[in-house]
Amino acid sequence: PPWDILRPAACGPSSLQNLRATTVYTTMEFWTEGCGPLDSLFSATADALECFSPFAESLAAAIWCCGSPIAFPLIYCFPPDPHTNETSGWTISMQDAPCREPLLCCFATICFPCGQFVVRRRALGGDMSRYRLWQGYHDGPHCLAGYCDGAPITIRSGTYGEDQCPNLFLCLEVSILGGACSSCCAFDVSRRLMKEERELGTDPTEARQEKCMEFTGGIANSISQWACCLQCAGCCVGCCAPDGEGAQECSAEAKRASRACWNIAHTLYRGMWAIKIIAIGCMSSQMVHEDKHGKRAPLKDAPSSMKIERDDEV
């Protein structure tokens, strides 16, 4: 091996150098030639992982339905918030909205960005002169700007010329300005705006969906962390002890268990995305129906205008 030059005979007359070279060579020899007593520990760990991996693989295959739209009824396993009532002030409930506005529900579910364009116009009452970027709810420092003044990105809605081309800015908002979550961010803003302006509460089904997302997301994140740890541990053991039979077996089983955990986590993430999309379709149809038939409260100014004025004064 290349570290043969570190053998004591090649290190000169100094006893200290001799000792250091002996230690280095012995350590490398220990790892590459079986890890001594640790090899039996690696073998035992491999046996334990060999029992765990088939179970995790079977679980990943068994929960396939949790990674599809079929998972949506699982939200009814969670209770609504105690302070919510049947509609929380909405004209119709979220679960009844698809039957009352079926076309809009399908449109908002299938064509996500286009659906949110329509929903925002409805939330503004058709008055696009009131449009601001994210309606001012995301104003302030983001990314590096939160840690260093003057760094990107600080959002100041109403200062980008939205009043000149509100429809263009809305198209950008629901499609690309928020990255992969642009449409979700646009929907959350529209939902919050309508709730505040019309003094509406959280629908019970909406509360169930939020609790389901929080619970499932926590499990998926934990499993992802375990998968990452197993993958890293398997790679380290395999690289450090290439000649250890137990170590290599442990490395292979760790990687197998990691793949099984990743499959479980990916299934849960897909299910969360499916639940979110269906829920947004239902809530979008509820909001459009509210705009058509609900009582209109006095319109309030977008929060960005007052915030910008205060910032300017400072």
GROMACS .gro file of N, CA and C in nm, residues 97-224:
model
  384
   97ALA      N    1  -6.794   2.276  -0.074
   97ALA     CA    2  -6.763   2.368  -0.183
   97ALA      C    3  -6.744   2.299  -0.318
   98PRO      N    4  -6.677   2.183  -0.327
   98PRO     CA    5  -6.662   2.120  -0.459
   98PRO      C    6  -6.793   2.084  -0.527
   99CYS      N    7  -6.896   2.057  -0.448
   99CYS     CA    8  -7.026   2.026  -0.507
   99CYS      C    9  -7.097   2.151  -0.556
  100ARG      N   10  -7.067   2.265  -0.495
  100ARG     CA   11  -7.132   2.391  -0.534
  100ARG      C   12  -7.056   2.461  -0.645
  101GLU      N   13  -6.925   2.444  -0.650
  101GLU     CA   14  -6.843   2.505  -0.754
  101GLU      C   15  -6.751   2.398  -0.815
  102PRO      N   16  -6.806   2.297  -0.882
  102PRO     CA   17  -6.725   2.184  -0.929
  102PRO      C   18  -6.623   2.224  -1.036
  103LEU      N   19  -6.662   2.310  -1.128
  103LEU     CA   20  -6.570   2.347  -1.236
  103LEU      C   21  -6.449   2.423  -1.184
  104LEU      N   22  -6.476   2.518  -1.095
  104LEU     CA   23  -6.365   2.595  -1.039
  104LEU      C   24  -6.275   2.506  -0.954
  105CYS      N   25  -6.333   2.411  -0.881
  105CYS     CA   26  -6.253   2.321  -0.798
  105CYS      C   27  -6.160   2.237  -0.885
  106CYS      N   28  -6.212   2.182  -0.993
  106CYS     CA   29  -6.130   2.103  -1.084
  106CYS      C   30  -6.023   2.189  -1.152
  107PHE      N   31  -6.062   2.309  -1.191
  107PHE     CA   32  -5.969   2.400  -1.258
  107PHE      C   33  -5.854   2.438  -1.166
  108ALA      N   34  -5.886   2.472  -1.039
  108ALA     CA   35  -5.782   2.513  -0.944
  108ALA      C   36  -5.693   2.397  -0.904
  109THR      N   37  -5.744   2.274  -0.914
  109THR     CA   38  -5.664   2.157  -0.877
  109THR      C   39  -5.573   2.114  -0.991
  110ILE      N   40  -5.626   2.118  -1.113
  110ILE     CA   41  -5.550   2.069  -1.229
  110ILE      C   42  -5.453   2.175  -1.279
  111CYS      N   43  -5.502   2.299  -1.292
  111CYS     CA   44  -5.416   2.409  -1.340
  111CYS      C   45  -5.391   2.503  -1.222
  112PHE      N   46  -5.296   2.465  -1.142
  112PHE     CA   47  -5.273   2.531  -1.015
  112PHE      C   48  -5.247   2.681  -1.028
  113PRO      N   49  -5.149   2.727  -1.105
  113PRO     CA   50  -5.121   2.870  -1.111
  113PRO      C   51  -5.238   2.952  -1.167
  114CYS      N   52  -5.301   2.900  -1.271
  114CYS     CA   53  -5.414   2.973  -1.331
  114CYS      C   54  -5.529   2.984  -1.232
  115GLY      N   55  -5.551   2.877  -1.157
  115GLY     CA   56  -5.657   2.881  -1.057
  115GLY      C   57  -5.632   2.987  -0.952
  116GLN      N   58  -5.506   3.002  -0.910
  116GLN     CA   59  -5.475   3.102  -0.808
  116GLN      C   60  -5.480   3.244  -0.863
  117PHE      N   61  -5.459   3.259  -0.992
  117PHE     CA   62  -5.479   3.390  -1.054
  117PHE      C   63  -5.625   3.433  -1.040
  118VAL      N   64  -5.716   3.341  -1.069
  118VAL     CA   65  -5.859   3.370  -1.058
  118VAL      C   66  -5.897   3.396  -0.912
  119VAL      N   67  -5.844   3.315  -0.821
  119VAL     CA   68  -5.880   3.328  -0.680
  119VAL      C   69  -5.835   3.463  -0.625
  120ARG      N   70  -5.715   3.509  -0.663
  120ARG     CA   71  -5.670   3.638  -0.611
  120ARG      C   72  -5.758   3.751  -0.661
  121ARG      N   73  -5.796   3.747  -0.788
  121ARG     CA   74  -5.885   3.851  -0.839
  121ARG      C   75  -6.018   3.850  -0.764
  122ARG      N   76  -6.066   3.730  -0.731
  122ARG     CA   77  -6.190   3.720  -0.653
  122ARG      C   78  -6.170   3.776  -0.513
  123ALA      N   79  -6.056   3.745  -0.452
  123ALA     CA   80  -6.030   3.793  -0.316
  123ALA      C   81  -6.021   3.945  -0.312
  124LEU      N   82  -5.977   4.005  -0.422
  124LEU     CA   83  -5.968   4.152  -0.431
  124LEU      C   84  -6.100   4.213  -0.478
  125GLY      N   85  -6.200   4.130  -0.495
  125GLY     CA   86  -6.329   4.182  -0.541
  125GLY      C   87  -6.326   4.231  -0.684
  126GLY      N   88  -6.231   4.183  -0.762
  126GLY     CA   89  -6.219   4.226  -0.901
  126GLY      C   90  -6.150   4.359  -0.919
  127ASP      N   91  -6.111   4.424  -0.810
  127ASP     CA   92  -6.046   4.555  -0.816
  127ASP      C   93  -5.895   4.536  -0.814
  128MET      N   94  -5.833   4.527  -0.931
  128MET     CA   95  -5.689   4.503  -0.938
  128MET      C   96  -5.606   4.626  -0.902
  129SER      N   97  -5.671   4.741  -0.884
  129SER     CA   98  -5.596   4.857  -0.837
  129SER      C   99  -5.550   4.838  -0.692
  130ARG      N  100  -5.609   4.744  -0.623
  130ARG     CA  101  -5.571   4.713  -0.485
  130ARG      C  102  -5.459   4.610  -0.478
  131TYR      N  103  -5.417   4.560  -0.593
  131TYR     CA  104  -5.317   4.455  -0.592
  131TYR      C  105  -5.180   4.508  -0.551
  132ARG      N  106  -5.114   4.433  -0.464
  132ARG     CA  107  -4.974   4.454  -0.428
  132ARG      C  108  -4.906   4.318  -0.431
  133LEU      N  109  -4.777   4.317  -0.444
  133LEU     CA  110  -4.703   4.192  -0.446
  133LEU      C  111  -4.722   4.120  -0.312
  134TRP      N  112  -4.783   4.002  -0.319
  134TRP     CA  113  -4.818   3.923  -0.200
  134TRP      C  114  -4.900   4.005  -0.100
  135GLN      N  115  -4.963   4.107  -0.150
  135GLN     CA  116  -5.050   4.195  -0.070
  135GLN      C  117  -4.980   4.250   0.054
  136GLY      N  118  -4.848   4.254   0.051
  136GLY     CA  119  -4.773   4.310   0.163
  136GLY      C  120  -4.748   4.216   0.278
  137TYR      N  121  -4.799   4.093   0.269
  137TYR     CA  122  -4.783   4.000   0.381
  137TYR      C  123  -4.641   3.945   0.394
  138HIS      N  124  -4.564   3.952   0.287
  138HIS     CA  125  -4.426   3.902   0.291
  138HIS      C  126  -4.324   4.015   0.287
  139ASP      N  127  -4.367   4.136   0.318
  139ASP     CA  128  -4.274   4.248   0.319
  139ASP      C  129  -4.168   4.230   0.428
  140GLY      N  130  -4.049   4.278   0.399
  140GLY     CA  131  -3.943   4.271   0.498
  140GLY      C  132  -3.823   4.194   0.448
  141PRO      N  133  -3.722   4.176   0.532
  141PRO     CA  134  -3.600   4.107   0.491
  141PRO      C  135  -3.619   3.956   0.481
  142HIS      N  136  -3.558   3.897   0.380
  142HIS     CA  137  -3.560   3.753   0.359
  142HIS      C  138  -3.419   3.707   0.320
  143CYS      N  139  -3.396   3.578   0.331
  143CYS     CA  140  -3.266   3.519   0.293
  143CYS      C  141  -3.152   3.591   0.366
  144LEU      N  142  -3.052   3.638   0.293
  144LEU     CA  143  -2.934   3.700   0.355
  144LEU      C  144  -2.966   3.834   0.420
  145ALA      N  145  -3.072   3.898   0.374
  145ALA     CA  146  -3.106   4.030   0.430
  145ALA      C  147  -3.147   4.019   0.576
  146GLY      N  148  -3.191   3.901   0.619
  146GLY     CA  149  -3.226   3.883   0.759
  146GLY      C  150  -3.106   3.883   0.851
  147TYR      N  151  -2.987   3.864   0.794
  147TYR     CA  152  -2.865   3.859   0.874
  147TYR      C  153  -2.772   3.977   0.848
  148CYS      N  154  -2.786   4.040   0.733
  148CYS     CA  155  -2.696   4.150   0.698
  148CYS      C  156  -2.773   4.258   0.624
  149ASP      N  157  -2.772   4.378   0.676
  149ASP     CA  158  -2.842   4.489   0.612
  149ASP      C  159  -2.781   4.518   0.474
  150GLY      N  160  -2.869   4.537   0.378
  150GLY     CA  161  -2.824   4.566   0.243
  150GLY      C  162  -2.806   4.445   0.156
  151ALA      N  163  -2.805   4.325   0.215
  151ALA     CA  164  -2.791   4.201   0.137
  151ALA      C  165  -2.928   4.164   0.081
  152PRO      N  166  -2.931   4.082  -0.026
  152PRO     CA  167  -3.060   4.040  -0.079
  152PRO      C  168  -3.123   3.935   0.014
  153ILE      N  169  -3.253   3.934   0.029
  153ILE     CA  170  -3.356   4.001  -0.050
  153ILE      C  171  -3.449   4.070   0.050
  154THR      N  172  -3.483   4.198   0.024
  154THR     CA  173  -3.581   4.269   0.104
  154THR      C  174  -3.700   4.304   0.015
  155ILE      N  175  -3.818   4.260   0.054
  155ILE     CA  176  -3.939   4.281  -0.026
  155ILE      C  177  -4.013   4.404   0.026
  156ARG      N  178  -4.048   4.492  -0.064
  156ARG     CA  179  -4.126   4.611  -0.033
  156ARG      C  180  -4.236   4.624  -0.138
  157SER      N  181  -4.347   4.563  -0.110
  157SER     CA  182  -4.456   4.562  -0.207
  157SER      C  183  -4.507   4.704  -0.231
  158GLY      N  184  -4.555   4.727  -0.351
  158GLY     CA  185  -4.606   4.857  -0.388
  158GLY      C  186  -4.500   4.949  -0.445
  159THR      N  187  -4.374   4.904  -0.445
  159THR     CA  188  -4.266   4.988  -0.495
  159THR      C  189  -4.209   4.936  -0.627
  160TYR      N  190  -4.270   4.835  -0.684
  160TYR     CA  191  -4.217   4.774  -0.806
  160TYR      C  192  -4.300   4.808  -0.930
  161GLY      N  193  -4.395   4.899  -0.915
  161GLY     CA  194  -4.479   4.936  -1.028
  161GLY      C  195  -4.594   4.841  -1.051
  162GLU      N  196  -4.643   4.775  -0.944
  162GLU     CA  197  -4.755   4.682  -0.960
  162GLU      C  198  -4.881   4.752  -1.009
  163ASP      N  199  -4.894   4.879  -0.971
  163ASP     CA  200  -5.015   4.951  -1.011
  163ASP      C  201  -5.019   4.974  -1.162
  164GLN      N  202  -4.904   4.967  -1.230
  164GLN     CA  203  -4.900   4.987  -1.374
  164GLN      C  204  -4.940   4.860  -1.450
  165CYS      N  205  -4.896   4.746  -1.402
  165CYS     CA  206  -4.927   4.617  -1.468
  165CYS      C  207  -4.964   4.513  -1.363
  166PRO      N  208  -5.078   4.531  -1.294
  166PRO     CA  209  -5.112   4.438  -1.185
  166PRO      C  210  -5.131   4.294  -1.233
  167ASN      N  211  -5.190   4.276  -1.351
  167ASN     CA  212  -5.214   4.140  -1.400
  167ASN      C  213  -5.082   4.068  -1.432
  168LEU      N  214  -4.985   4.142  -1.486
  168LEU     CA  215  -4.856   4.082  -1.516
  168LEU      C  216  -4.785   4.041  -1.387
  169PHE      N  217  -4.787   4.129  -1.287
  169PHE     CA  218  -4.721   4.096  -1.161
  169PHE      C  219  -4.791   3.979  -1.092
  170LEU      N  220  -4.923   3.972  -1.104
  170LEU     CA  221  -4.995   3.859  -1.044
  170LEU      C  222  -4.958   3.729  -1.114
  171CYS      N  223  -4.944   3.733  -1.246
  171CYS     CA  224  -4.900   3.614  -1.320
  171CYS      C  225  -4.763   3.568  -1.272
  172LEU      N  226  -4.671   3.663  -1.251
  172LEU     CA  227  -4.538   3.628  -1.203
  172LEU      C  228  -4.545   3.574  -1.061
  173GLU      N  229  -4.631   3.632  -0.979
  173GLU     CA  230  -4.642   3.588  -0.839
  173GLU      C  231  -4.689   3.444  -0.828
  174VAL      N  232  -4.788   3.406  -0.908
  174VAL     CA  233  -4.844   3.271  -0.896
  174VAL      C  234  -4.762   3.167  -0.970
  175SER      N  235  -4.660   3.211  -1.043
  175SER     CA  236  -4.586   3.114  -1.125
  175SER      C  237  -4.439   3.100  -1.089
  176ILE      N  238  -4.366   3.211  -1.069
  176ILE     CA  239  -4.221   3.197  -1.054
  176ILE      C  240  -4.160   3.274  -0.937
  177LEU      N  241  -4.221   3.380  -0.889
  177LEU     CA  242  -4.155   3.464  -0.790
  177LEU      C  243  -4.130   3.393  -0.658
  178GLY      N  244  -4.211   3.293  -0.627
  178GLY     CA  245  -4.192   3.219  -0.503
  178GLY      C  246  -4.123   3.086  -0.524
  179GLY      N  247  -4.060   3.069  -0.641
  179GLY     CA  248  -3.993   2.942  -0.669
  179GLY      C  249  -4.092   2.829  -0.689
  180ALA      N  250  -4.057   2.712  -0.640
  180ALA     CA  251  -4.143   2.595  -0.656
  180ALA      C  252  -4.273   2.609  -0.578
  181CYS      N  253  -4.274   2.695  -0.477
  181CYS     CA  254  -4.394   2.713  -0.393
  181CYS      C  255  -4.470   2.840  -0.430
  182SER      N  256  -4.452   2.891  -0.550
  182SER     CA  257  -4.515   3.017  -0.589
  182SER      C  258  -4.666   3.012  -0.576
  183SER      N  259  -4.727   2.908  -0.631
  183SER     CA  260  -4.873   2.899  -0.629
  183SER      C  261  -4.926   2.881  -0.488
  184CYS      N  262  -4.855   2.803  -0.406
  184CYS     CA  263  -4.897   2.783  -0.267
  184CYS      C  264  -4.889   2.914  -0.189
  185CYS      N  265  -4.781   2.989  -0.210
  185CYS     CA  266  -4.768   3.119  -0.142
  185CYS      C  267  -4.878   3.215  -0.185
  186ALA      N  268  -4.908   3.215  -0.316
  186ALA     CA  269  -5.014   3.303  -0.366
  186ALA      C  270  -5.148   3.265  -0.306
  187PHE      N  271  -5.174   3.135  -0.294
  187PHE     CA  272  -5.301   3.091  -0.234
  187PHE      C  273  -5.309   3.132  -0.087
  188ASP      N  274  -5.201   3.111  -0.012
  188ASP     CA  275  -5.203   3.146   0.130
  188ASP      C  276  -5.231   3.295   0.149
  189VAL      N  277  -5.176   3.378   0.062
  189VAL     CA  278  -5.200   3.521   0.071
  189VAL      C  279  -5.347   3.553   0.042
  190SER      N  280  -5.403   3.491  -0.061
  190SER     CA  281  -5.543   3.516  -0.096
  190SER      C  282  -5.636   3.471   0.016
  191ARG      N  283  -5.606   3.354   0.072
  191ARG     CA  284  -5.689   3.302   0.180
  191ARG      C  285  -5.683   3.394   0.302
  192ARG      N  286  -5.565   3.437   0.337
  192ARG     CA  287  -5.549   3.525   0.453
  192ARG      C  288  -5.617   3.659   0.429
  193LEU      N  289  -5.604   3.711   0.309
  193LEU     CA  290  -5.666   3.840   0.276
  193LEU      C  291  -5.817   3.832   0.290
  194MET      N  292  -5.877   3.728   0.235
  194MET     CA  293  -6.023   3.715   0.242
  194MET      C  294  -6.070   3.695   0.385
  195LYS      N  295  -5.996   3.619   0.462
  195LYS     CA  296  -6.034   3.597   0.601
  195LYS      C  297  -6.033   3.727   0.680
  196GLU      N  298  -5.929   3.807   0.660
  196GLU     CA  299  -5.916   3.930   0.737
  196GLU      C  300  -6.020   4.033   0.695
  197GLU      N  301  -6.041   4.048   0.566
  197GLU     CA  302  -6.131   4.152   0.518
  197GLU      C  303  -6.277   4.119   0.549
  198ARG      N  304  -6.311   3.990   0.548
  198ARG     CA  305  -6.451   3.950   0.569
  198ARG      C  306  -6.474   3.888   0.706
  199GLU      N  307  -6.371   3.892   0.789
  199GLU     CA  308  -6.380   3.843   0.927
  199GLU      C  309  -6.431   3.699   0.930
  200LEU      N  310  -6.362   3.615   0.856
  200LEU     CA  311  -6.395   3.474   0.850
  200LEU      C  312  -6.296   3.393   0.933
  201GLY      N  313  -6.340   3.277   0.979
  201GLY     CA  314  -6.255   3.193   1.062
  201GLY      C  315  -6.194   3.077   0.983
  202THR      N  316  -6.132   2.986   1.056
  202THR     CA  317  -6.072   2.868   0.996
  202THR      C  318  -6.177   2.759   0.984
  203ASP      N  319  -6.196   2.709   0.863
  203ASP     CA  320  -6.292   2.602   0.839
  203ASP      C  321  -6.247   2.476   0.914
  204PRO      N  322  -6.340   2.398   0.971
  204PRO     CA  323  -6.300   2.276   1.043
  204PRO      C  324  -6.219   2.179   0.958
  205THR      N  325  -6.257   2.163   0.830
  205THR     CA  326  -6.182   2.072   0.743
  205THR      C  327  -6.044   2.128   0.715
  206GLU      N  328  -6.034   2.259   0.706
  206GLU     CA  329  -5.904   2.324   0.688
  206GLU      C  330  -5.815   2.298   0.808
  207ALA      N  331  -5.873   2.304   0.928
  207ALA     CA  332  -5.795   2.277   1.049
  207ALA      C  333  -5.749   2.131   1.053
  208ARG      N  334  -5.834   2.040   1.011
  208ARG     CA  335  -5.795   1.899   1.005
  208ARG      C  336  -5.677   1.879   0.910
  209GLN      N  337  -5.686   1.944   0.794
  209GLN     CA  338  -5.580   1.930   0.694
  209GLN      C  339  -5.447   1.985   0.747
  210GLU      N  340  -5.451   2.096   0.816
  210GLU     CA  341  -5.328   2.154   0.870
  210GLU      C  342  -5.265   2.063   0.974
  211LYS      N  343  -5.347   2.002   1.059
  211LYS     CA  344  -5.294   1.911   1.160
  211LYS      C  345  -5.236   1.785   1.095
  212CYS      N  346  -5.301   1.737   0.991
  212CYS     CA  347  -5.253   1.619   0.920
  212CYS      C  348  -5.118   1.649   0.855
  213MET      N  349  -5.105   1.765   0.793
  213MET     CA  350  -4.979   1.802   0.729
  213MET      C  351  -4.867   1.815   0.833
  214GLU      N  352  -4.898   1.874   0.946
  214GLU     CA  353  -4.797   1.891   1.050
  214GLU      C  354  -4.750   1.756   1.105
  215PHE      N  355  -4.845   1.666   1.130
  215PHE     CA  356  -4.812   1.535   1.184
  215PHE      C  357  -4.731   1.452   1.084
  216THR      N  358  -4.780   1.445   0.961
  216THR     CA  359  -4.713   1.366   0.858
  216THR      C  360  -4.577   1.425   0.824
  217GLY      N  361  -4.569   1.556   0.818
  217GLY     CA  362  -4.441   1.621   0.788
  217GLY      C  363  -4.336   1.592   0.894
  218GLY      N  364  -4.377   1.590   1.022
  218GLY     CA  365  -4.283   1.558   1.128
  218GLY      C  366  -4.228   1.417   1.115
  219ILE      N  367  -4.315   1.322   1.082
  219ILE     CA  368  -4.270   1.184   1.064
  219ILE      C  369  -4.177   1.173   0.944
  220ALA      N  370  -4.215   1.234   0.832
  220ALA     CA  371  -4.133   1.227   0.711
  220ALA      C  372  -3.995   1.290   0.734
  221ASN      N  373  -3.991   1.401   0.803
  221ASN     CA  374  -3.861   1.466   0.829
  221ASN      C  375  -3.772   1.379   0.918
  222SER      N  376  -3.832   1.316   1.019
  222SER     CA  377  -3.754   1.230   1.108
  222SER      C  378  -3.698   1.110   1.033
  223ILE      N  379  -3.780   1.048   0.949
  223ILE     CA  380  -3.735   0.932   0.872
  223ILE      C  381  -3.626   0.974   0.774
  224SER      N  382  -3.637   1.092   0.715
  224SER     CA  383  -3.533   1.142   0.623
  224SER      C  384  -3.401   1.160   0.695
   0.00000   0.00000   0.00000
